[in-house]
Coordinates of C-alpha atoms in Angstrom, one line a residue:
M130 CA 162.2 25.0 81.1
R131 CA 161.8 23.5 84.6
V132 CA 159.0 24.9 86.7
T133 CA 159.2 25.4 90.4
E134 CA 156.0 25.6 92.4
G135 CA 154.7 28.7 94.3
R136 CA 156.5 31.6 95.7
S137 CA 159.8 29.7 95.8
A138 CA 160.0 29.7 92.0
P139 CA 163.1 31.5 90.7
I140 CA 162.8 35.0 89.3
R141 CA 164.4 35.2 85.8
Y142 CA 165.0 37.9 83.3
A143 CA 164.2 38.3 79.7
R144 CA 166.0 40.8 77.4
S145 CA 163.7 43.1 75.5
G146 CA 166.0 45.3 73.5
D147 CA 168.2 46.9 76.2
V148 CA 165.7 46.3 79.0
S149 CA 165.6 43.4 81.4
I150 CA 162.1 42.2 82.2
A151 CA 161.6 40.1 85.3
Y152 CA 159.4 37.0 85.0
Q153 CA 158.4 34.0 87.0
I154 CA 156.8 30.6 86.0
T155 CA 154.7 28.5 88.3
G156 CA 152.2 25.7 87.7
A157 CA 152.5 22.9 85.2
G158 CA 149.2 22.7 83.4
P159 CA 148.7 21.8 79.8
L160 CA 148.3 25.3 78.5
D161 CA 150.5 28.4 78.9
L162 CA 148.9 31.5 80.5
V163 CA 150.5 34.9 80.6
L164 CA 149.1 37.2 83.3
V165 CA 149.3 40.8 82.2
P166 CA 149.2 42.9 85.4
G167 CA 147.3 46.1 86.0
F168 CA 148.8 49.4 87.1
F169 CA 152.0 47.8 88.5
S170 CA 153.1 44.5 90.1
H171 CA 155.9 43.0 92.1
L172 CA 156.7 39.3 91.5
E173 CA 157.8 38.7 95.0
I174 CA 155.6 40.9 97.1
D175 CA 152.5 39.9 95.1
W176 CA 152.7 36.5 96.9
E177 CA 152.4 38.1 100.3
H178 CA 148.6 38.7 100.3
P179 CA 146.3 35.7 100.5
G180 CA 143.9 37.0 97.8
S181 CA 146.8 37.7 95.4
A182 CA 148.5 34.4 96.1
R183 CA 145.2 32.6 95.6
I184 CA 145.0 34.0 92.0
F185 CA 148.4 32.5 91.2
E186 CA 147.7 29.2 92.9
R187 CA 144.3 28.8 91.1
L188 CA 145.7 29.8 87.6
G189 CA 148.7 27.5 88.2
S190 CA 146.5 24.6 89.0
F191 CA 145.4 24.3 85.4
A192 CA 148.0 26.2 83.4
R193 CA 151.7 27.0 83.3
L194 CA 151.4 30.5 84.6
I195 CA 153.9 33.1 83.3
R196 CA 153.9 36.4 85.3
F197 CA 156.1 39.4 84.6
D198 CA 156.6 42.9 86.0
K199 CA 156.1 45.5 83.2
R200 CA 159.2 47.6 82.4
G201 CA 159.6 50.4 84.9
T202 CA 157.9 48.5 87.7
G203 CA 158.6 45.8 90.2
L204 CA 161.7 43.8 89.7
S205 CA 162.2 44.8 86.0
D206 CA 164.5 47.6 84.9
R207 CA 163.2 50.9 86.3
A208 CA 165.0 53.8 84.6
V209 CA 163.5 53.1 81.2
G210 CA 161.8 56.4 80.5
L211 CA 158.1 56.5 79.7
P212 CA 157.3 53.3 77.8
D213 CA 154.7 53.1 75.0
F214 CA 152.4 50.2 74.2
D215 CA 154.7 49.0 71.4
A216 CA 157.6 48.6 73.8
R217 CA 155.3 46.8 76.3
M218 CA 154.2 44.4 73.6
D219 CA 157.8 43.7 72.8
D220 CA 158.2 42.9 76.5
V221 CA 155.4 40.3 76.5
R222 CA 156.9 38.7 73.4
A223 CA 160.4 38.6 75.0
V224 CA 159.0 37.0 78.1
M225 CA 157.1 34.3 76.1
D226 CA 160.3 33.6 74.1
A227 CA 162.4 33.3 77.2
A228 CA 159.8 31.0 78.8
G229 CA 159.7 28.8 75.6
S230 CA 156.0 29.6 75.0
E231 CA 155.0 29.7 71.3
S232 CA 151.4 30.4 72.0
A233 CA 149.6 31.3 75.3
A234 CA 146.3 32.5 76.7
L235 CA 146.5 36.1 77.9
F236 CA 144.8 37.3 81.1
G237 CA 144.9 41.1 81.4
Y238 CA 143.3 42.9 84.3
S239 CA 142.7 46.7 84.6
E240 CA 145.5 48.5 82.8
G241 CA 146.7 45.1 81.5
G242 CA 143.6 44.8 79.4
P243 CA 144.4 47.3 76.6
L244 CA 147.9 45.7 76.3
G245 CA 146.3 42.2 76.1
V246 CA 144.0 43.4 73.3
L247 CA 146.8 44.9 71.3
F248 CA 149.0 41.9 71.7
A249 CA 146.3 39.5 70.7
A250 CA 145.4 41.5 67.6
T251 CA 149.0 42.1 66.6
Y252 CA 150.3 38.5 67.2
P253 CA 147.3 36.3 66.5
S254 CA 149.4 33.2 66.2
R255 CA 150.7 33.6 69.7
A256 CA 147.4 34.4 71.4
R257 CA 145.3 31.3 71.8
A258 CA 142.7 33.0 74.0
L259 CA 142.1 36.4 75.8
V260 CA 140.6 37.1 79.2
L261 CA 139.9 40.6 80.3
Y262 CA 138.8 41.6 83.8
G263 CA 137.9 45.1 85.0
C264 CA 139.2 46.6 81.8
Y265 CA 138.4 49.5 79.5
A266 CA 138.9 50.4 75.8
K267 CA 139.7 54.1 76.4
R268 CA 141.1 55.9 79.4
R269 CA 140.8 59.6 78.7
D270 CA 138.7 62.2 76.8
P271 CA 135.1 61.1 76.8
D272 CA 133.1 61.3 73.6
D273 CA 129.7 60.2 72.2
D274 CA 131.0 56.7 71.5
Y275 CA 132.7 56.3 74.8
P276 CA 131.2 58.6 77.5
W277 CA 132.7 56.7 80.5
A278 CA 136.3 57.9 80.1
P279 CA 137.6 60.5 82.6
T280 CA 138.6 63.9 81.2
R281 CA 142.2 64.9 80.7
E282 CA 142.0 67.2 83.7
E283 CA 140.7 64.5 85.9
R284 CA 143.5 62.1 85.0
E285 CA 146.1 64.8 85.5
R286 CA 144.6 65.6 88.9
D287 CA 144.6 62.0 89.9
A288 CA 148.2 61.6 88.8
A289 CA 149.3 64.6 90.9
A290 CA 147.3 63.4 94.0
L291 CA 148.8 59.9 93.6
E292 CA 152.3 61.2 93.5
A293 CA 151.8 63.4 96.6
S294 CA 150.6 60.5 98.7
W295 CA 152.3 57.5 97.1
G296 CA 152.8 54.5 99.3
E297 CA 151.4 56.3 102.3
D298 CA 147.7 57.1 102.2
F299 CA 146.4 56.8 98.7
D300 CA 142.7 56.5 98.3
L301 CA 141.5 53.0 97.7
S302 CA 137.8 53.9 97.7
T303 CA 137.4 53.4 93.9
V304 CA 139.7 50.4 93.3
A305 CA 139.2 48.4 96.6
P306 CA 136.3 49.9 98.6
N307 CA 136.1 46.6 100.6
A308 CA 139.9 46.4 101.4
D309 CA 140.6 45.5 105.0
T310 CA 143.6 46.8 107.0
T311 CA 145.8 43.9 105.9
M312 CA 145.1 44.5 102.2
T313 CA 145.6 48.3 102.6
T314 CA 149.0 47.8 104.3
W315 CA 150.0 45.3 101.6
L316 CA 149.0 47.6 98.7
Q317 CA 151.0 50.4 100.2
R318 CA 154.1 48.3 100.7
R319 CA 153.7 46.9 97.2
G320 CA 153.4 50.3 95.7
R321 CA 156.5 51.6 97.5
A322 CA 158.5 48.6 96.3
S323 CA 157.2 48.8 92.7
L324 CA 157.3 52.4 91.8
S325 CA 158.7 55.8 92.9
P326 CA 156.1 58.6 93.4
A327 CA 157.2 60.2 90.1
G328 CA 157.1 56.8 88.4
A329 CA 153.5 56.3 89.6
R330 CA 152.5 59.7 88.2
D331 CA 154.1 59.1 84.8
L332 CA 152.6 55.6 84.6
I333 CA 149.1 57.1 85.2
L334 CA 149.6 59.6 82.5
M335 CA 151.0 57.0 80.1
N336 CA 148.0 54.6 80.7
S337 CA 145.7 57.6 80.1
T338 CA 146.7 57.5 76.4
A339 CA 145.1 54.0 75.9
D340 CA 142.5 53.8 73.2
V341 CA 142.0 50.4 71.6
R342 CA 138.5 50.8 70.2
A343 CA 139.6 50.5 66.6
V344 CA 141.6 47.4 67.4
L345 CA 138.7 45.4 69.0
P346 CA 137.2 44.0 65.7
T347 CA 140.6 42.6 64.7
V348 CA 141.0 40.3 67.7
Q349 CA 140.7 36.7 66.4
C350 CA 141.1 34.5 69.4
P351 CA 138.3 33.4 71.8
T352 CA 137.7 36.1 74.3
L353 CA 136.1 36.3 77.8
V354 CA 135.3 39.7 79.3
V355 CA 134.5 39.7 83.1
H356 CA 133.3 42.8 85.0
R357 CA 131.8 43.5 88.3
T358 CA 128.5 45.4 88.2
G359 CA 129.5 48.1 90.7
D360 CA 133.2 48.6 89.7
L361 CA 133.9 52.2 90.6
D362 CA 137.1 52.5 88.6
A363 CA 136.1 51.0 85.3
H364 CA 132.3 51.2 84.6
V365 CA 130.6 48.0 83.8
E366 CA 129.5 49.6 80.5
E367 CA 133.1 49.6 79.5
G368 CA 133.3 45.9 79.9
R369 CA 130.1 45.5 77.8
Y370 CA 131.7 47.8 75.2
L371 CA 134.8 45.6 75.0
A372 CA 132.7 42.4 74.6
A373 CA 130.5 44.0 71.9
G374 CA 133.5 45.1 69.9
I375 CA 135.5 41.8 69.9
P376 CA 134.0 39.3 67.5
G377 CA 132.4 36.4 69.4
A378 CA 133.5 37.6 72.8
R379 CA 131.6 36.3 75.9
F380 CA 130.6 38.8 78.6
V381 CA 130.1 37.8 82.2
E382 CA 128.9 40.3 84.7
L383 CA 129.6 39.6 88.4
S384 CA 128.2 41.2 91.6
G385 CA 130.5 43.4 93.6
D386 CA 132.1 46.8 93.4
D387 CA 135.9 46.0 93.9
H388 CA 138.0 46.8 90.8
V389 CA 141.1 44.8 91.9
P390 CA 140.9 41.1 91.5
F391 CA 142.4 40.4 94.9
V392 CA 139.1 40.7 96.7
D393 CA 137.0 37.6 96.4
P394 CA 139.3 36.2 93.6
D395 CA 137.5 32.9 93.2
Q396 CA 134.4 34.7 91.9
V397 CA 136.5 35.8 88.9
L398 CA 138.7 32.7 88.7
D399 CA 135.7 30.3 88.4
E400 CA 134.8 32.0 85.2
V401 CA 138.4 32.1 83.9
E402 CA 139.0 28.4 84.6
E403 CA 135.8 27.3 82.9
F404 CA 136.5 29.5 79.8
L405 CA 140.1 28.2 79.4
T406 CA 139.5 24.6 80.3
G407 CA 135.9 23.9 79.4
V408 CA 135.2 22.6 82.9
R409 CA 133.7 24.6 85.7
P410 CA 135.5 24.0 89.0
S411 CA 133.5 22.4 91.8
P412 CA 133.0 24.8 94.7
A413 CA 135.8 24.4 97.1
S414 CA 134.7 24.0 100.7
D415 CA 136.2 26.2 103.4
R416 CA 135.7 23.3 105.8
V417 CA 138.6 21.0 106.6
L418 CA 139.5 18.5 109.3
A419 CA 142.4 19.7 111.5
T420 CA 143.9 19.2 114.9
I421 CA 144.1 22.3 117.0
L422 CA 146.6 23.0 119.8
F423 CA 146.3 25.8 122.3
T424 CA 149.1 26.6 124.8
D425 CA 149.2 28.9 127.8
V426 CA 151.7 29.7 130.5
V427 CA 150.4 29.0 134.0
R428 CA 150.6 31.7 136.6
S429 CA 152.2 34.1 134.1
T430 CA 151.0 37.2 135.9
E431 CA 152.7 36.2 139.2
R432 CA 156.0 35.4 137.3
A433 CA 155.8 38.8 135.5
T434 CA 155.4 40.6 138.9
E435 CA 158.3 38.7 140.4
L436 CA 160.7 39.3 137.5
G437 CA 159.8 42.9 136.6
D438 CA 158.9 44.1 133.1
A439 CA 162.3 44.0 131.5
A440 CA 163.2 40.4 132.6
W441 CA 159.7 39.2 131.9
A442 CA 159.9 40.6 128.3
T443 CA 163.2 38.8 127.8
L444 CA 161.7 35.5 129.1
L445 CA 158.6 35.9 127.0
A446 CA 160.7 36.3 123.9
E447 CA 162.6 33.1 124.8
H448 CA 159.2 31.4 125.3
H449 CA 158.0 32.4 121.9
A450 CA 161.2 31.2 120.2
A451 CA 161.0 27.8 122.0
V452 CA 157.3 27.3 121.0
R453 CA 158.0 28.2 117.4
R454 CA 161.0 25.8 117.2
E455 CA 158.7 23.0 118.3
L456 CA 156.0 24.0 115.9
A457 CA 158.5 23.9 113.1
R458 CA 159.8 20.5 114.2
H459 CA 156.4 19.0 114.3
A460 CA 155.0 20.6 111.1
G461 CA 152.6 22.9 113.0
E462 CA 151.1 26.0 111.6
E463 CA 151.1 29.1 113.9
I464 CA 147.8 30.8 113.6
D465 CA 147.9 33.4 116.4
T466 CA 149.7 34.3 119.6
A467 CA 148.4 36.6 122.3
G468 CA 150.6 37.4 125.3
D469 CA 151.9 34.0 126.4
G470 CA 149.5 31.7 124.5
F471 CA 149.7 30.1 121.1
F472 CA 147.1 28.8 118.7
A473 CA 148.3 26.4 116.1
L474 CA 147.0 23.8 113.6
F475 CA 148.3 20.4 112.6
D476 CA 147.2 18.0 109.8
G477 CA 148.0 15.0 112.1
P478 CA 146.7 14.5 115.7
A479 CA 149.8 12.6 116.9
R480 CA 152.1 15.4 115.8
A481 CA 150.0 17.9 117.7
I482 CA 150.1 15.9 120.9
R483 CA 153.9 15.3 120.6
C484 CA 154.4 19.0 119.9
G485 CA 152.5 19.9 123.1
L486 CA 154.6 17.5 125.1
A487 CA 157.8 18.9 123.5
I488 CA 156.7 22.5 124.3
R489 CA 156.1 21.5 127.9
E490 CA 159.7 20.1 128.1
A491 CA 161.3 23.1 126.4
L492 CA 159.5 25.6 128.5
G493 CA 160.3 23.7 131.7
A494 CA 163.9 24.2 130.9
L495 CA 163.2 28.0 131.0
G496 CA 161.5 27.7 134.3
L497 CA 158.0 28.1 132.8
E498 CA 155.0 25.9 133.5
V499 CA 152.6 25.5 130.6
R500 CA 149.3 23.8 129.9
A501 CA 148.0 22.7 126.5
G502 CA 144.8 21.6 124.9
V503 CA 144.4 19.4 121.8
H504 CA 141.3 18.7 119.8
T505 CA 140.5 17.4 116.3
G506 CA 137.5 18.5 114.4
E507 CA 136.1 20.3 111.4
I508 CA 137.0 24.0 111.1
E509 CA 136.3 26.7 108.5
R510 CA 139.3 28.2 106.8
P511 CA 138.0 31.1 104.7
S512 CA 140.7 32.7 102.5
G513 CA 142.5 35.5 104.3
A514 CA 140.7 34.8 107.6
K515 CA 141.6 32.9 110.8
P516 CA 140.2 29.4 111.3
R517 CA 136.9 29.3 113.1
G518 CA 134.2 26.9 114.2
I519 CA 133.1 24.9 117.3
A520 CA 136.2 22.8 117.1
V521 CA 138.4 25.8 117.9
H522 CA 136.3 26.6 121.0
V523 CA 136.4 23.0 122.1
A524 CA 140.2 23.0 122.0
A525 CA 140.4 26.2 124.0
R526 CA 138.0 24.9 126.6
V527 CA 140.0 21.6 126.9
M528 CA 143.1 23.6 127.6
G529 CA 141.2 25.6 130.2
L530 CA 140.6 22.5 132.2
G531 CA 144.3 21.9 132.6
D532 CA 146.8 22.9 135.3
A533 CA 150.6 23.3 135.2
G534 CA 152.2 20.6 133.0
D535 CA 148.9 19.2 131.6
V536 CA 148.7 18.4 127.9
L537 CA 145.0 17.6 127.7
V538 CA 143.4 15.8 124.7
S539 CA 139.8 15.4 123.7
A540 CA 138.3 12.0 123.3
M541 CA 138.1 12.3 119.5
T542 CA 141.8 13.1 119.2
H543 CA 142.6 10.3 121.8
D544 CA 140.8 7.8 119.6
L545 CA 142.5 8.9 116.4
V546 CA 146.0 8.2 117.8
A547 CA 145.4 4.6 118.9
G548 CA 148.4 2.6 118.2
S549 CA 150.7 5.6 118.0
G550 CA 152.6 4.7 121.2
L551 CA 151.3 7.7 123.0
E552 CA 150.1 7.1 126.6
F553 CA 147.3 8.8 128.4
D554 CA 145.5 9.1 131.7
D555 CA 141.7 9.3 131.7
R556 CA 140.6 12.5 133.3
G557 CA 136.9 11.8 133.0
E558 CA 134.0 13.7 131.5
H559 CA 133.7 17.5 131.8
A560 CA 131.1 20.1 130.8
L561 CA 132.8 22.7 128.5
K562 CA 131.4 26.2 128.6
G563 CA 129.4 27.0 125.5
V564 CA 129.7 23.4 124.2
E565 CA 126.8 21.0 124.2
G566 CA 127.1 17.8 126.2
P567 CA 129.9 16.5 128.5
R568 CA 133.3 15.7 126.9
R569 CA 135.8 13.1 128.0
V570 CA 139.3 14.4 128.4
Y571 CA 142.6 12.6 128.5
A572 CA 146.1 13.8 129.8
A573 CA 149.0 12.8 127.5
R574 CA 152.1 11.6 129.4

């Protein structure tokens, strides 16, 4: 089966009895890896958060990644009643068959863990390895052997509370205590798109019946159990219990208290990649070389006063559209916009300068005068955060030296585009606020 990369890969459907199960294949590594999601998933929306997308990109870098939405959730058939674990195992098998996968590693997180355990034990010839993250063996009715499980009353209370606030204001304090506003908004949207309130309630109650303790000794494949020390949803002792019960399983305890894998995913993925490939990945640096472009409309306050609020808002919308057209034409990445200014990144300095010149021309046709600053330097690009570093400040300060129509370029960027056919005027050396030493600046023509 042909594999398409990333979020553009097609969504396909496997038939599991009378139910259609949505699945997606990305990556093209030498081994097949089936990701068994937790509570719920949504094959399309799961790409929209950087932490979630990072998981798929990393796994797809060394494996052919097969993801699916469990029946009753996401893009799979929804009106399927309350599924049991046998039906869900059939779904995994159906997806593997549709994907042409005879044997795969399984990676189950949270509620996906018990299903992964059951599948690996039931179909040993189809499970070449098992990875469990933030998982448990039992989800209700604590006893002397397993004291960490919630009581039946607690699970029913949680299910009712979740139904009452589904997709709006559900409490993330136990599963993602470090979630920022972006993640919270994404999780709420993902929940609304994946399950109805009643569906969420029923799924909580169904997952509460999980108890795979007796199955653990029958798992034959190599197994890795990963758990964060401070996990507030599944106690770290539950991870230790799983590892102790599965013959030969390896247990890795990580720092942190987030249950979901979308927070600091590389911490988990480093362990998974080493276990499945035998090679520990080299730490990826957040620092990259990039060319930064800042733009700003000159005398915008005066123009807004002249035009009035409504006309200015219309003109500003045209400004934004024009700038974005030029960014797209020149392969620029929009990072931020505030008022009438843009912040963008380029992987080539000549493209950034030509984009600045094209923006000047496009905005001139709208009767707007713009100034731009371009600088090439090393920046930090942490996952899920805006680029930062001294190079960003230098680019902003270079722009600040300009007047109407100026596309100013730092000396470093100027030197990198020698031979490109671009022409410049030397504007001399300038002291840039907050930047050590004078910097020579050039104006692109």
